[in-house]
PDB file of C-alpha atoms in Angstrom:
ATOM      1  CA  MET J 140     104.860 104.528  68.224  1.00 43.00           C
ATOM      2  CA  SER J 141     101.415 103.628  69.580  1.00 43.00           C
ATOM      3  CA  PRO J 142     100.842  99.890  70.247  1.00 45.00           C
ATOM      4  CA  TRP J 143      97.332 100.166  68.802  1.00 43.00           C
ATOM      5  CA  LYS J 144      96.962  99.767  65.067  1.00 42.00           C
ATOM      6  CA  THR J 145      94.619 101.946  63.073  1.00 41.00           C
ATOM      7  CA  PRO J 146      91.551 100.437  61.338  1.00 43.00           C
ATOM      8  CA  ARG J 147      92.158  98.805  57.997  1.00 44.00           C
ATOM      9  CA  SER J 148      91.810 101.031  54.923  1.00 41.00           C
ATOM     10  CA  GLY J 149      89.601 100.555  51.900  1.00 42.00           C
ATOM     11  CA  ASN J 150      85.942  99.647  52.093  1.00 43.00           C
ATOM     12  CA  GLN J 151      86.358  98.700  55.743  1.00 43.00           C
ATOM     13  CA  GLN J 152      87.570 102.220  56.707  1.00 41.00           C
ATOM     14  CA  GLN J 153      85.127 103.738  59.238  1.00 42.00           C
ATOM     15  CA  HIS J 154      83.954 107.377  59.022  1.00 40.00           C
ATOM     16  CA  ALA J 155      82.213 109.621  61.507  1.00 39.00           C
ATOM     17  CA  LYS J 156      78.469 110.165  61.165  1.00 40.00           C
ATOM     18  CA  PRO J 157      77.405 113.722  60.465  1.00 40.00           C
ATOM     19  CA  GLY J 158      75.910 115.530  63.425  1.00 37.00           C
ATOM     20  CA  PHE J 159      78.216 113.987  66.048  1.00 38.00           C
ATOM     21  CA  SER J 160      81.612 115.051  67.331  1.00 41.00           C
ATOM     22  CA  GLY J 161      84.612 113.053  66.246  1.00 42.00           C
ATOM     23  CA  SER J 162      85.366 112.100  69.863  1.00 45.00           C
ATOM     24  CA  ASN J 163      82.254 109.929  70.174  1.00 46.00           C
ATOM     25  CA  PRO J 164      83.404 106.282  69.775  1.00 44.00           C
ATOM     26  CA  PHE J 165      79.975 105.299  68.443  1.00 43.00           C
ATOM     27  CA  ASP J 166      80.579 107.639  65.443  1.00 45.00           C
ATOM     28  CA  SER J 167      82.928 105.074  63.958  1.00 43.00           C
ATOM     29  CA  VAL J 168      80.083 102.748  62.944  1.00 42.00           C
ATOM     30  CA  PRO J 169      78.790 103.632  59.472  1.00 38.00           C
ATOM     31  CA  ASP J 170      75.989 101.133  58.798  1.00 37.00           C
ATOM     32  CA  PHE J 171      74.696 100.282  62.275  1.00 34.00           C
ATOM     33  CA  ASP J 172      75.851 101.105  65.775  1.00 43.00           C
ATOM     34  CA  ARG J 173      77.545  98.475  67.833  1.00 44.00           C
ATOM     35  CA  PHE J 174      74.628  97.759  70.149  1.00 43.00           C
ATOM     36  CA  GLY J 175      71.591  98.092  67.901  1.00 40.00           C
ATOM     37  CA  ASP J 176      70.346  98.588  64.334  1.00 39.00           C
ATOM     38  CA  THR J 177      69.952 102.075  62.925  1.00 36.00           C
ATOM     39  CA  ASP J 178      66.185 101.707  63.342  1.00 38.00           C
ATOM     40  CA  ASP J 179      66.499 100.926  67.079  1.00 38.00           C
ATOM     41  CA  LYS J 180      65.881 103.797  69.465  1.00 38.00           C
ATOM     42  CA  GLY J 181      67.835 102.299  72.375  1.00 38.00           C
ATOM     43  CA  ARG J 182      70.902 100.193  72.815  1.00 38.00           C
ATOM     44  CA  GLY J 183      71.223  96.670  74.155  1.00 41.00           C
ATOM     45  CA  THR J 184      68.371  95.117  72.156  1.00 42.00           C
ATOM     46  CA  ALA J 185      68.414  91.516  70.954  1.00 45.00           C
ATOM     47  CA  SER J 186      69.147  92.660  67.398  1.00 48.00           C
ATOM     48  CA  GLY J 187      71.948  94.856  68.743  1.00 49.00           C
ATOM     49  CA  PHE J 188      73.570  91.884  70.387  1.00 46.00           C
ATOM     50  CA  SER J 189      73.266  89.926  67.170  1.00 52.00           C
ATOM     51  CA  ASN J 190      75.057  92.667  65.240  1.00 55.00           C
ATOM     52  CA  ALA J 191      77.682  93.044  67.943  1.00 54.00           C
ATOM     53  CA  LYS J 192      78.306  89.313  67.989  1.00 62.00           C
ATOM     54  CA  ALA J 193      78.870  89.412  64.244  1.00 64.00           C
ATOM     55  CA  ILE J 194      81.509  92.098  64.738  1.00 65.00           C
ATOM     56  CA  TYR J 195      83.158  90.772  67.895  1.00 69.00           C
ATOM     57  CA  LYS J 196      82.882  87.091  67.014  1.00 59.00           C
ATOM     58  CA  ASN J 197      85.414  84.894  68.809  1.00 65.00           C
ATOM     59  CA  ASP J 198      86.887  87.912  70.628  1.00 70.00           C
ATOM     60  CA  PHE J 199      88.553  89.292  67.492  1.00 67.00           C
ATOM     61  CA  ARG J 200      90.146  85.956  66.554  1.00 63.00           C
ATOM     62  CA  ASP J 201      88.696  86.317  63.051  1.00 64.00           C
ATOM     63  CA  SER J 202      89.916  89.880  62.684  1.00 66.00           C
ATOM     64  CA  GLY J 203      93.563  89.693  63.664  1.00 67.00           C
ATOM     65  CA  GLY J 204      93.288  89.484  67.452  1.00 70.00           C
ATOM     66  CA  VAL J 205      93.042  92.170  70.114  1.00 68.00           C
ATOM     67  CA  GLU J 206      96.430  93.649  69.266  1.00 75.00           C
ATOM     68  CA  ASN J 207      95.194  94.560  65.764  1.00 74.00           C
ATOM     69  CA  GLN J 208      92.201  96.575  66.980  1.00 75.00           C
ATOM     70  CA  SER J 209      92.021 100.292  67.521  1.00 80.00           C
ATOM     71  CA  VAL J 210      91.414 101.828  70.948  1.00 84.00           C
ATOM     72  CA  GLN J 211      88.033 102.977  69.726  1.00 82.00           C
ATOM     73  CA  GLU J 212      87.125  99.436  68.628  1.00 81.00           C
ATOM     74  CA  LEU J 213      88.194  98.028  71.989  1.00 84.00           C
ATOM     75  CA  GLN J 214      86.136 100.605  73.849  1.00 85.00           C
ATOM     76  CA  ASN J 215      83.061  99.609  71.851  1.00 84.00           C
ATOM     77  CA  TYR J 216      83.865  95.974  72.543  1.00 84.00           C
ATOM     78  CA  SER J 217      84.092  96.632  76.293  1.00 87.00           C
ATOM     79  CA  ALA J 218      80.669  98.299  76.205  1.00 87.00           C
ATOM     80  CA  TYR J 219      79.226  95.310  74.357  1.00 86.00           C
ATOM     81  CA  LYS J 220      80.723  92.867  76.873  1.00 87.00           C
ATOM     82  CA  ALA J 221      79.442  94.962  79.791  1.00 91.00           C
ATOM     83  CA  GLU J 222      75.901  94.833  78.433  1.00 89.00           C
ATOM     84  CA  GLU J 223      76.225  91.113  77.741  1.00 90.00           C
ATOM     85  CA  THR J 224      77.336  90.575  81.357  1.00 93.00           C
ATOM     86  CA  THR J 225      74.304  92.526  82.603  1.00 94.00           C
ATOM     87  CA  ASN J 226      71.976  90.294  80.619  1.00 93.00           C
ATOM     88  CA  LYS J 227      73.666  87.157  81.937  1.00 94.00           C
ATOM     89  CA  LEU J 228      73.335  88.409  85.518  1.00 95.00           C
ATOM     90  CA  ASN J 229      69.648  89.082  84.940  1.00 94.00           C
ATOM     91  CA  GLY J 230      69.339  85.501  83.697  1.00 95.00           C
ATOM     92  CA  CYS J 231      71.014  84.250  86.884  1.00 95.00           C
ATOM     93  CA  LEU J 232      68.598  86.309  88.974  1.00 94.00           C
ATOM     94  CA  LYS J 233      65.619  84.870  87.128  1.00 95.00           C
ATOM     95  CA  ILE J 234      66.887  81.320  87.707  1.00 96.00           C
ATOM     96  CA  ALA J 235      67.379  82.068  91.411  1.00 94.00           C
ATOM     97  CA  GLU J 236      63.804  83.373  91.632  1.00 93.00           C
ATOM     98  CA  GLU J 237      62.517  80.162  90.034  1.00 94.00           C
ATOM     99  CA  ILE J 238      64.561  78.129  92.521  1.00 94.00           C
ATOM    100  CA  ARG J 239      63.081  80.164  95.365  1.00 92.00           C
ATOM    101  CA  GLU J 240      59.566  79.429  94.153  1.00 91.00           C
ATOM    102  CA  GLY J 241      60.338  75.702  94.028  1.00 93.00           C
ATOM    103  CA  ALA J 242      61.935  75.843  97.486  1.00 92.00           C
ATOM    104  CA  SER J 243      58.846  77.590  98.871  1.00 90.00           C
ATOM    105  CA  ASN J 244      56.614  74.858  97.484  1.00 91.00           C
ATOM    106  CA  THR J 245      58.932  72.232  98.956  1.00 92.00           C
ATOM    107  CA  LEU J 246      58.761  73.850 102.391  1.00 90.00           C
ATOM    108  CA  VAL J 247      54.970  73.904 102.318  1.00 89.00           C
ATOM    109  CA  THR J 248      54.901  70.257 101.185  1.00 92.00           C
ATOM    110  CA  LEU J 249      57.275  69.317 104.003  1.00 91.00           C
ATOM    111  CA  HIS J 250      55.023  71.068 106.489  1.00 89.00           C
ATOM    112  CA  HIS J 251      51.973  69.138 105.282  1.00 92.00           C
ATOM    113  CA  GLN J 252      53.992  65.919 105.400  1.00 94.00           C
ATOM    114  CA  GLY J 253      54.967  66.618 108.995  1.00 91.00           C
ATOM    115  CA  GLU J 254      51.319  67.248 109.863  1.00 91.00           C
ATOM    116  CA  GLN J 255      50.367  63.917 108.278  1.00 94.00           C
ATOM    117  CA  ILE J 256      52.998  62.073 110.323  1.00 94.00           C
ATOM    118  CA  THR J 257      51.665  63.716 113.491  1.00 93.00           C
ATOM    119  CA  ARG J 258      48.062  62.814 112.672  1.00 93.00           C
ATOM    120  CA  THR J 259      49.028  59.206 111.932  1.00 94.00           C
ATOM    121  CA  HIS J 260      50.922  58.907 115.198  1.00 94.00           C
ATOM    122  CA  GLN J 261      48.057  60.456 117.112  1.00 94.00           C
ATOM    123  CA  ALA J 262      45.637  57.950 115.583  1.00 93.00           C
ATOM    124  CA  VAL J 263      47.873  55.114 116.816  1.00 92.00           C
ATOM    125  CA  ALA J 264      47.994  56.653 120.288  1.00 92.00           C
ATOM    126  CA  ASP J 265      44.187  57.032 120.340  1.00 93.00           C
ATOM    127  CA  ILE J 266      43.802  53.274 119.840  1.00 92.00           C
ATOM    128  CA  GLU J 267      45.765  52.506 123.013  1.00 92.00           C
ATOM    129  CA  PRO J 268      42.985  53.289 125.597  1.00 92.00           C
ATOM    130  CA  ASP J 269      40.495  51.049 123.777  1.00 92.00           C
ATOM    131  CA  LEU J 270      43.095  48.311 123.455  1.00 91.00           C
ATOM    132  CA  SER J 271      43.896  48.556 127.183  1.00 91.00           C
ATOM    133  CA  ARG J 272      40.226  48.099 128.081  1.00 91.00           C
ATOM    134  CA  GLY J 273      39.999  45.100 125.768  1.00 91.00           C
ATOM    135  CA  GLU J 274      43.120  43.556 127.292  1.00 89.00           C
ATOM    136  CA  LYS J 275      41.693  44.032 130.777  1.00 89.00           C
ATOM    137  CA  LEU J 276      38.465  42.319 129.737  1.00 87.00           C
ATOM    138  CA  LEU J 277      40.341  39.411 128.117  1.00 87.00           C
ATOM    139  CA  GLY J 278      42.390  38.981 131.253  1.00 84.00           C
ATOM    140  CA  SER J 279      39.295  38.648 133.447  1.00 83.00           C
ATOM    141  CA  LEU J 280      37.774  35.911 131.292  1.00 82.00           C
ATOM    142  CA  GLY J 281      38.514  32.192 131.425  1.00 71.00           C
ATOM    143  CA  GLY J 282      36.935  31.026 134.680  1.00 67.00           C
ATOM    144  CA  LEU J 283      38.042  30.780 138.306  1.00 65.00           C
ATOM    145  CA  PHE J 284      40.801  28.257 137.774  1.00 61.00           C
ATOM    146  CA  SER J 285      42.329  29.693 134.623  1.00 69.00           C
ATOM    147  CA  LYS J 286      45.613  31.521 134.862  1.00 74.00           C
ATOM    148  CA  LYS J 287      45.200  35.260 134.823  1.00 78.00           C
ATOM    149  CA  TRP J 288      46.408  36.711 131.575  1.00 81.00           C
ATOM    150  CA  LYS J 289      48.388  39.920 131.322  1.00 83.00           C
ATOM    151  CA  PRO J 290      49.287  41.587 128.044  1.00 85.00           C
ATOM    152  CA  LYS J 291      52.950  41.840 127.168  1.00 85.00           C
ATOM    153  CA  LYS J 292      54.015  45.459 127.159  1.00 86.00           C
ATOM    154  CA  THR J 293      57.536  46.518 126.287  1.00 86.00           C
ATOM    155  CA  HIS J 294      57.066  50.263 126.666  1.00 86.00           C
ATOM    156  CA  LYS J 295      54.395  52.873 127.124  1.00 88.00           C
ATOM    157  CA  ILE J 296      52.794  54.402 124.056  1.00 89.00           C
ATOM    158  CA  LYS J 297      54.496  57.763 123.747  1.00 87.00           C
ATOM    159  CA  GLY J 298      52.354  59.484 121.156  1.00 87.00           C
ATOM    160  CA  PRO J 299      53.511  62.342 118.913  1.00 89.00           C
ATOM    161  CA  LEU J 300      55.893  64.947 120.189  1.00 81.00           C
ATOM    162  CA  SER J 301      54.237  68.197 121.158  1.00 71.00           C
ATOM    163  CA  ILE J 302      56.468  70.589 119.266  1.00 56.00           C
ATOM    164  CA  LYS J 303      55.514  74.101 118.416  1.00 54.00           C
ATOM    165  CA  ASP J 304      55.298  74.474 114.675  1.00 49.00           C
ATOM    166  CA  ASP J 305      58.516  76.119 113.558  1.00 49.00           C
ATOM    167  CA  TYR J 306      56.982  77.644 110.461  1.00 47.00           C
ATOM    168  CA  PHE J 307      53.329  78.502 110.766  1.00 48.00           C
ATOM    169  CA  GLU J 308      53.510  79.529 114.437  1.00 51.00           C
ATOM    170  CA  ARG J 309      56.086  82.108 113.434  1.00 46.00           C
ATOM    171  CA  SER J 310      54.401  83.035 110.185  1.00 46.00           C
ATOM    172  CA  LYS J 311      53.213  86.306 111.692  1.00 45.00           C
ATOM    173  CA  ASN J 312      56.748  87.442 111.139  1.00 47.00           C
ATOM    174  CA  LEU J 313      56.948  88.884 107.625  1.00 45.00           C
ATOM    175  CA  GLU J 314      60.407  87.529 106.921  1.00 53.00           C
ATOM    176  CA  GLN J 315      59.340  84.044 107.946  1.00 52.00           C
ATOM    177  CA  ARG J 316      56.245  84.240 105.738  1.00 54.00           C
ATOM    178  CA  GLN J 317      58.453  85.229 102.829  1.00 54.00           C
ATOM    179  CA  ARG J 318      60.812  82.326 103.496  1.00 54.00           C
ATOM    180  CA  LEU J 319      57.861  79.957 103.492  1.00 56.00           C
ATOM    181  CA  GLY J 320      56.490  81.407 100.281  1.00 54.00           C
ATOM    182  CA  LEU J 321      53.345  82.609 102.070  1.00 52.00           C
ATOM    183  CA  ALA J 322      54.021  86.245 101.283  1.00 54.00           C
ATOM    184  CA  ALA J 323      55.360  88.106  98.290  1.00 54.00           C
ATOM    185  CA  PRO J 324      59.145  87.797  97.829  1.00 58.00           C
ATOM    186  CA  LEU J 325      61.426  90.682  98.569  1.00 59.00           C
ATOM    187  CA  PRO J 326      61.087  93.238  95.761  1.00 62.00           C
ATOM    188  CA  ARG J 327      63.875  93.878  93.340  1.00 66.00           C
ATOM    189  CA  SER J 328      65.912  97.037  93.568  1.00 68.00           C
ATOM    190  CA  GLU J 329      64.267 100.086  92.088  1.00 68.00           C
ATOM    191  CA  PRO J 330      65.556 100.325  88.509  1.00 69.00           C
ATOM    192  CA  GLN J 331      67.719 103.339  87.844  1.00 73.00           C
ATOM    193  CA  HIS J 332      67.092 105.561  84.859  1.00 74.00           C
ATOM    194  CA  PHE J 333      70.091 106.567  82.807  1.00 76.00           C
ATOM    195  CA  SER J 334      70.471 109.046  79.984  1.00 77.00           C
ATOM    196  CA  GLU J 335      71.688 107.894  76.587  1.00 83.00           C
ATOM    197  CA  PRO J 336      75.453 107.272  76.843  1.00 79.00           C
ATOM    198  CA  ALA J 337      77.621 109.617  74.797  1.00 81.00           C
ATOM    199  CA  SER J 338      80.605 107.285  74.757  1.00 87.00           C
ATOM    200  CA  ALA J 339      81.502 103.653  75.149  1.00 86.00           C
ATOM    201  CA  LEU J 340      83.097 104.329  78.537  1.00 88.00           C
ATOM    202  CA  GLN J 341      79.876 105.924  79.779  1.00 90.00           C
ATOM    203  CA  LYS J 342      78.031 102.870  78.519  1.00 90.00           C
ATOM    204  CA  VAL J 343      80.352 100.652  80.580  1.00 91.00           C
ATOM    205  CA  GLU J 344      79.739 102.724  83.721  1.00 92.00           C
ATOM    206  CA  ILE J 345      75.965 102.503  83.240  1.00 92.00           C
ATOM    207  CA  GLU J 346      76.139  98.742  82.839  1.00 92.00           C
ATOM    208  CA  LYS J 347      78.300  98.483  85.962  1.00 92.00           C
ATOM    209  CA  ALA J 348      75.629 100.342  87.935  1.00 92.00           C
ATOM    210  CA  LYS J 349      72.964  97.966  86.595  1.00 92.00           C
ATOM    211  CA  GLN J 350      75.127  94.983  87.508  1.00 93.00           C
ATOM    212  CA  ASP J 351      75.540  96.282  91.064  1.00 94.00           C
ATOM    213  CA  ASP J 352      71.737  96.387  91.433  1.00 93.00           C
ATOM    214  CA  VAL J 353      71.336  92.878  90.056  1.00 93.00           C
ATOM    215  CA  LEU J 354      74.106  91.512  92.268  1.00 94.00           C
ATOM    216  CA  SER J 355      72.486  93.124  95.311  1.00 93.00           C
ATOM    217  CA  ASP J 356      69.151  91.451  94.480  1.00 93.00           C
ATOM    218  CA  LEU J 357      70.914  88.163  93.812  1.00 94.00           C
ATOM    219  CA  SER J 358      72.718  88.370  97.153  1.00 94.00           C
ATOM    220  CA  ASN J 359      69.425  88.940  99.008  1.00 92.00           C
ATOM    221  CA  LEU J 360      67.806  86.063  97.162  1.00 92.00           C
ATOM    222  CA  LEU J 361      70.675  83.691  97.893  1.00 93.00           C
ATOM    223  CA  GLY J 362      70.369  84.656 101.564  1.00 92.00           C
ATOM    224  CA  GLU J 363      66.700  83.667 101.446  1.00 90.00           C
ATOM    225  CA  LEU J 364      67.561  80.371  99.776  1.00 92.00           C
ATOM    226  CA  LYS J 365      70.179  79.657 102.441  1.00 93.00           C
ATOM    227  CA  ASN J 366      67.632  80.192 105.232  1.00 90.00           C
ATOM    228  CA  MET J 367      65.085  78.045 103.423  1.00 90.00           C
ATOM    229  CA  ALA J 368      67.650  75.263 103.027  1.00 92.00           C
ATOM    230  CA  ILE J 369      68.376  75.429 106.769  1.00 92.00           C
ATOM    231  CA  ASP J 370      64.640  75.230 107.494  1.00 90.00           C
ATOM    232  CA  MET J 371      64.336  72.211 105.211  1.00 92.00           C
ATOM    233  CA  GLY J 372      67.166  70.472 107.043  1.00 93.00           C
ATOM    234  CA  THR J 373      65.554  71.243 110.403  1.00 91.00           C
ATOM    235  CA  GLU J 374      62.207  69.901 109.206  1.00 91.00           C
ATOM    236  CA  PHE J 375      63.821  66.724 107.875  1.00 93.00           C
ATOM    237  CA  GLU J 376      65.506  66.121 111.232  1.00 93.00           C
ATOM    238  CA  LYS J 377      62.253  66.735 113.085  1.00 92.00           C
ATOM    239  CA  GLN J 378      60.331  64.367 110.833  1.00 94.00           C
ATOM    240  CA  THR J 379      63.025  61.690 111.187  1.00 94.00           C
ATOM    241  CA  VAL J 380      62.569  61.768 114.964  1.00 93.00           C
ATOM    242  CA  ALA J 381      58.776  61.751 114.560  1.00 93.00           C
ATOM    243  CA  LEU J 382      58.904  58.744 112.224  1.00 94.00           C
ATOM    244  CA  ASP J 383      61.133  56.813 114.645  1.00 94.00           C
ATOM    245  CA  ARG J 384      58.723  57.477 117.516  1.00 93.00           C
ATOM    246  CA  THR J 385      55.760  56.522 115.323  1.00 94.00           C
ATOM    247  CA  GLN J 386      57.478  53.286 114.286  1.00 94.00           C
ATOM    248  CA  ASP J 387      58.179  52.373 117.921  1.00 94.00           C
ATOM    249  CA  ASP J 388      54.555  52.917 118.933  1.00 94.00           C
ATOM    250  CA  VAL J 389      53.221  51.064 115.886  1.00 94.00           C
ATOM    251  CA  ASP J 390      55.460  48.070 116.655  1.00 94.00           C
ATOM    252  CA  GLU J 391      54.289  48.092 120.269  1.00 93.00           C
ATOM    253  CA  MET J 392      50.634  48.265 119.232  1.00 93.00           C
ATOM    254  CA  ASN J 393      51.100  45.419 116.736  1.00 94.00           C
ATOM    255  CA  THR J 394      52.647  43.229 119.434  1.00 93.00           C
ATOM    256  CA  ARG J 395      49.832  43.918 121.886  1.00 92.00           C
ATOM    257  CA  VAL J 396      47.085  43.416 119.275  1.00 92.00           C
ATOM    258  CA  HIS J 397      48.697  40.113 118.261  1.00 93.00           C
ATOM    259  CA  GLY J 398      48.786  39.004 121.911  1.00 91.00           C
ATOM    260  CA  ALA J 399      45.140  39.981 122.448  1.00 91.00           C
ATOM    261  CA  ASN J 400      44.124  38.003 119.350  1.00 92.00           C
ATOM    262  CA  LEU J 401      45.929  34.922 120.629  1.00 90.00           C
ATOM    263  CA  ARG J 402      44.208  35.261 124.021  1.00 87.00           C
ATOM    264  CA  GLY J 403      40.835  35.567 122.336  1.00 88.00           C
ATOM    265  CA  ARG J 404      41.391  32.433 120.227  1.00 88.00           C
ATOM    266  CA  ARG J 405      42.399  30.422 123.286  1.00 85.00           C
ATOM    267  CA  LEU J 406      39.260  31.494 125.122  1.00 83.00           C
ATOM    268  CA  LEU J 407      37.111  30.517 122.167  1.00 84.00           C
ATOM    269  CA  ARG J 408      38.628  27.040 122.095  1.00 80.00           C
ATOM    270  CA  LYS J 409      37.657  26.376 125.725  1.00 67.00           C
TER     271      LYS J 409
END
């Protein structure tokens, strides 16, 4: 005896539609097909999912469980779940694309931030020659018998690191431009065109092919996001070093300016 039970009798008994062979599993739906209303030309529409959800609600818990469904019903259910999985994968791909856009903006912002740190450090370094001349002049003042004054210097002003820009110097490379968000992202896979499925199993195979395309695009996109995350980490490390060097030079300049001010006040009191 077959382990699959036949559909319930009475008003719920399903009959084949005229014009189709009895072997087509979609023929068993009298009022609307499993993946769309009777007015829909294609399958997999939003209204189709709504109807399918009404039929397959709670994975057959409200209709006796899986063991009480016919093979034909289970085949239709597998086609519905395959299409639902395809839609969910497309949603994941869309989210990943939005994340990529945000990551691209973050990379550009980080680049501008690094430029600002470099400009600030360079401005500090540009003050040093003028300060040195002022210190030399202050040291020569005070008269013949005054003690010669020398500024207190703990280290030489280093200035910003001369590092080749890791992003924009290599932006001639198309892949690098894409990772920075300066060029169009990698295109999605060319959509395949499928004929109308004649059975639920064909529907499942079509959805599997669509899922393979989406997963391939998602894999490429995740690879891009990985490289962008590595670039962000590299930029953070570079900016941390730049900030430490800037802080050292700023502290040194503050100490020397403070010493020059004290020397000037002493000379004015004489």
